[in-house]
mmCIF file of C-alpha atoms in Angstrom:
data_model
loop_
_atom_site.group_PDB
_atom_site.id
_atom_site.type_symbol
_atom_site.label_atom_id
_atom_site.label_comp_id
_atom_site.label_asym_id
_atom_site.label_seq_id
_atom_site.Cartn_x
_atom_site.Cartn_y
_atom_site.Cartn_z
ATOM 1 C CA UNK A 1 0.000 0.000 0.000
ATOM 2 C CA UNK A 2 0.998 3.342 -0.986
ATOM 3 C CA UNK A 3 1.787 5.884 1.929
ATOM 4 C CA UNK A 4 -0.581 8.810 1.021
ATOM 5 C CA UNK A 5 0.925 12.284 0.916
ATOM 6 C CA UNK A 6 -0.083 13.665 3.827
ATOM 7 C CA UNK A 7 1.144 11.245 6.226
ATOM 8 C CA UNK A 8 5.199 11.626 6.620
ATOM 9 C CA UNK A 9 7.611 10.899 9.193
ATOM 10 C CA UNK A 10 7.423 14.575 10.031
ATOM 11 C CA UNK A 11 3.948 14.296 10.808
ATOM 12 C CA UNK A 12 4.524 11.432 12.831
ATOM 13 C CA UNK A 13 6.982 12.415 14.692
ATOM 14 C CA UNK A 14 5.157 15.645 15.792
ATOM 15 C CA UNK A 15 1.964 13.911 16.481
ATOM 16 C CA UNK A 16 4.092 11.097 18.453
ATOM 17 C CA UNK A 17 5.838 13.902 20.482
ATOM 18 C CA UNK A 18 2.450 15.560 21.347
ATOM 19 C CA UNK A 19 1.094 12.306 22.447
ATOM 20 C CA UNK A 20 3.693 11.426 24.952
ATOM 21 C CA UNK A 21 3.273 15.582 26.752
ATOM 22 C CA UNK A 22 -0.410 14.557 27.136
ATOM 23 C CA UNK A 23 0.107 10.960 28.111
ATOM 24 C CA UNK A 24 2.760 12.723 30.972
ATOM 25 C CA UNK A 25 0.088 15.295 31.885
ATOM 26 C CA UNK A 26 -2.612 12.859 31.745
ATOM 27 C CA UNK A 27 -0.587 10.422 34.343
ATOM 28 C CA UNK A 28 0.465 13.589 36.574
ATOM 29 C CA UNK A 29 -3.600 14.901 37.025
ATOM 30 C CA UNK A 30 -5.062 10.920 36.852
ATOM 31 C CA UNK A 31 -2.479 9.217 38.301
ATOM 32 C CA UNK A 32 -2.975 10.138 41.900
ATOM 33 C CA UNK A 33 -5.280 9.639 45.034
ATOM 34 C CA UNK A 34 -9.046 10.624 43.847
ATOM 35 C CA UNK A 35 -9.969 10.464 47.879
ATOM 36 C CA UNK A 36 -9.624 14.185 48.111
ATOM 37 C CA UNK A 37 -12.577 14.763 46.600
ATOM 38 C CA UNK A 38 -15.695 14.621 48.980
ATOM 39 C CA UNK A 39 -18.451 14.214 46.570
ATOM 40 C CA UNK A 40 -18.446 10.026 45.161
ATOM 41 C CA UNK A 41 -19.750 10.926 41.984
ATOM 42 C CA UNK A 42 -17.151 13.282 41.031
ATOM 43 C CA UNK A 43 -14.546 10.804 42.442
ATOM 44 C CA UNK A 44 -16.195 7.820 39.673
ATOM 45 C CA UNK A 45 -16.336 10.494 37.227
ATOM 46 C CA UNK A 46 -12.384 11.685 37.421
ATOM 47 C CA UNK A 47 -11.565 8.105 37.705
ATOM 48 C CA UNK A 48 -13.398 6.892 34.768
ATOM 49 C CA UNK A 49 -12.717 10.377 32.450
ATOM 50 C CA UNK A 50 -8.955 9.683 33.431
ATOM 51 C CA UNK A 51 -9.153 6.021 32.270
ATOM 52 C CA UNK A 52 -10.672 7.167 29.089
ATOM 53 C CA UNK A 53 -7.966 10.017 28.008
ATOM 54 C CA UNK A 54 -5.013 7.445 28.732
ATOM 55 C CA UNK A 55 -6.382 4.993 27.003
ATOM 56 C CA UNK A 56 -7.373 7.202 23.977
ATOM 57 C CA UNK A 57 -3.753 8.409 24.480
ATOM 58 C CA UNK A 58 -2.183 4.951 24.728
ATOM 59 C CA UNK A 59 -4.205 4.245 21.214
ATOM 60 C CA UNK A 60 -2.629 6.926 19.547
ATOM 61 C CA UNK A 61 0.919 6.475 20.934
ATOM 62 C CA UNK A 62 0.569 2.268 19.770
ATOM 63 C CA UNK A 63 -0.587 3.579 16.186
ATOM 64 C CA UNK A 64 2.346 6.326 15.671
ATOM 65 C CA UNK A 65 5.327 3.653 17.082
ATOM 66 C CA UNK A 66 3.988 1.202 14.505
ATOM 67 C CA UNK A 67 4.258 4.177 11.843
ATOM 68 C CA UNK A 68 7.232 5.348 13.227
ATOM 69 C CA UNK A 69 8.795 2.017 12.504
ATOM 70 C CA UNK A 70 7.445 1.519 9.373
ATOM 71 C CA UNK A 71 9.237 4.664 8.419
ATOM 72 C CA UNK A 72 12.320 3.426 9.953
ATOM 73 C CA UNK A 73 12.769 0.224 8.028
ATOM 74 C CA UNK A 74 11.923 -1.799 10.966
ATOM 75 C CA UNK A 75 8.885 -3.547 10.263
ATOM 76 C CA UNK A 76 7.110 -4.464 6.958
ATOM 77 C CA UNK A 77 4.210 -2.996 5.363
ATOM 78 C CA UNK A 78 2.256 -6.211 5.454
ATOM 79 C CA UNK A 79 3.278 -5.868 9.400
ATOM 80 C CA UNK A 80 2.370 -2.303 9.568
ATOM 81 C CA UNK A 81 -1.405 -3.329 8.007
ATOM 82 C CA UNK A 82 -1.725 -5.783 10.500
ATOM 83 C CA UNK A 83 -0.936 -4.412 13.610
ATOM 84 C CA UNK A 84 -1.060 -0.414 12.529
ATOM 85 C CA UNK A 85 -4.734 -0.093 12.704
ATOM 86 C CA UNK A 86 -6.174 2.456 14.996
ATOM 87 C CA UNK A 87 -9.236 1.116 17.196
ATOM 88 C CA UNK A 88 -12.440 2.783 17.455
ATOM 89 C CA UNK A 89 -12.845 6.213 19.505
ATOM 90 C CA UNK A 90 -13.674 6.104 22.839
ATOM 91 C CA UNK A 91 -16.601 8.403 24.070
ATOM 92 C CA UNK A 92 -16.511 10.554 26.974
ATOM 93 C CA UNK A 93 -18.696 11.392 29.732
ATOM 94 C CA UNK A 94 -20.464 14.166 31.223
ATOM 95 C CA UNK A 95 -17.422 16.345 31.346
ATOM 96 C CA UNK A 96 -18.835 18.799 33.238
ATOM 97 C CA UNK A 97 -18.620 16.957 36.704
ATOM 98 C CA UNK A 98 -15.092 16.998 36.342
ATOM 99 C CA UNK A 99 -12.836 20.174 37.109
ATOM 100 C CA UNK A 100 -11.726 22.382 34.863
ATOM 101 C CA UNK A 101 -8.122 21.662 33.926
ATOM 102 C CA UNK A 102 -8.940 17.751 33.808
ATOM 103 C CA UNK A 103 -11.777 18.472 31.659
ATOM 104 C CA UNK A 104 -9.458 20.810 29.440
ATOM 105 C CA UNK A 105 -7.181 17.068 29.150
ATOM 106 C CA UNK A 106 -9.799 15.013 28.365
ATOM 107 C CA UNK A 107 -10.559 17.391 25.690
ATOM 108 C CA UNK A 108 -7.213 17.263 24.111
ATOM 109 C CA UNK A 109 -7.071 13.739 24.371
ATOM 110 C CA UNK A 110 -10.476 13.424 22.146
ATOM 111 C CA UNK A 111 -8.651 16.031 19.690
ATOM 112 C CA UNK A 112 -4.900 14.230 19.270
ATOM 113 C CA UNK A 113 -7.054 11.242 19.116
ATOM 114 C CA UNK A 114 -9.534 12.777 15.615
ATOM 115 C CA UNK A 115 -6.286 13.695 14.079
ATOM 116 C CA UNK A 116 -4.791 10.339 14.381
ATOM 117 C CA UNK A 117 -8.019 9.129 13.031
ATOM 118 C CA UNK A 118 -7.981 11.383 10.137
ATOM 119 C CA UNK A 119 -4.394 10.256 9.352
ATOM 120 C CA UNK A 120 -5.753 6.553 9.804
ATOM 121 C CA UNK A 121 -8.665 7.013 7.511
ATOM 122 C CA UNK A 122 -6.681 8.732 5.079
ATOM 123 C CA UNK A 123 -3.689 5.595 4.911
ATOM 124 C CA UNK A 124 -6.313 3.271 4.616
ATOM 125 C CA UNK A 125 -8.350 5.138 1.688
ATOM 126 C CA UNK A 126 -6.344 3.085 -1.131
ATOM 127 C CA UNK A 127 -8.064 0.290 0.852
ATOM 128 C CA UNK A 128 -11.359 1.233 0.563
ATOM 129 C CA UNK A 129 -11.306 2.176 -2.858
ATOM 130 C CA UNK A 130 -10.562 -2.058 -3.934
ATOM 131 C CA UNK A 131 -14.276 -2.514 -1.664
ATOM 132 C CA UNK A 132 -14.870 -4.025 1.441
ATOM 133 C CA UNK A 133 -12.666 -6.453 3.177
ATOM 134 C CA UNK A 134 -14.298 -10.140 3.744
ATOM 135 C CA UNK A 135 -14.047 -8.929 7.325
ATOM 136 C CA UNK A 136 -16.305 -5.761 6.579
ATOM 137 C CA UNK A 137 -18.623 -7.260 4.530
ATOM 138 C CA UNK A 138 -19.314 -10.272 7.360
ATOM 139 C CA UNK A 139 -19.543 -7.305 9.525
ATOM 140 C CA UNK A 140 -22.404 -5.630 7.260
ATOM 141 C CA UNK A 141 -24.053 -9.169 7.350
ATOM 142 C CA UNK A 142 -24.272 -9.636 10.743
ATOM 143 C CA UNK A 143 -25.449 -6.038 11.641
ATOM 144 C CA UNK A 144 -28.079 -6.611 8.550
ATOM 145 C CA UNK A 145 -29.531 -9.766 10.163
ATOM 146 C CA UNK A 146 -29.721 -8.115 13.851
#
């Protein structure tokens, strides 16, 4: 497959360095002790919001290294189609239980994660344009017959 134009190592590696400044600020304002906070709710809600960004984050960072080593000569494309694919987007909560600057994260998690996405959908558009895979179209079958 054909590496469209607007993915590049460049882009890559900018995306990839933006992903690991949010993963660090996600771990410094999720990783601690939710206990200070009185109110339970708000408590589930940080801890479940928190949970959400990393793991949005951790998506992102997975799909960049395998790019990032396609672009390095270290693993294959076949490799790279395999194991390069970018799972679906995780929603978020009510973000307005949550305070401010942990809100303000979550929110750039959902953004780095779009662009990633966009990146994603646009490597795999030489894909779509030979049709469905067997997988989609047993996919289209099943949600047909439900």
């Amino acid at each position: 497959m054909p590496v469209p134009a607007d993915i590049n190592p460049r882009i890559v590696e900018a995306l990839y360095g933006d992903a690991l400044v949010l993963a660090d600020e996600l771990r410094l304002r999720f990783g601690g002790d939710f206990r200070a906070e009185r109110d339970a709710a708000r408590q589930v809600a940080l801890s479940c919001e928190g949970l959400r960004a990393t793991t949005r984050t951790m998506h992102c960072l997975a799909w960049l290294l395998n790019h990032r080593a396609f672009f390095a000569g270290e693993i294959s494309e076949f490799q790279l189609r395999r194991h390069g694919r970018l799972p679906a987007a995780l929603p978020s909560g009510d973000l307005t239980r949550l305070p401010e600057d942990a809100a303000r994260l979550v929110r750039l998690s959902e953004r780095l994660f779009a662009r990633v996405e966009r990146l994603e959908r646009a490597w795999r558009r030489d894909d779509a344009a030979d049709g469905p895979s067997a997988i989609e179209r047993l996919r289209e079958r099943l949600a047909a017959a439900s």
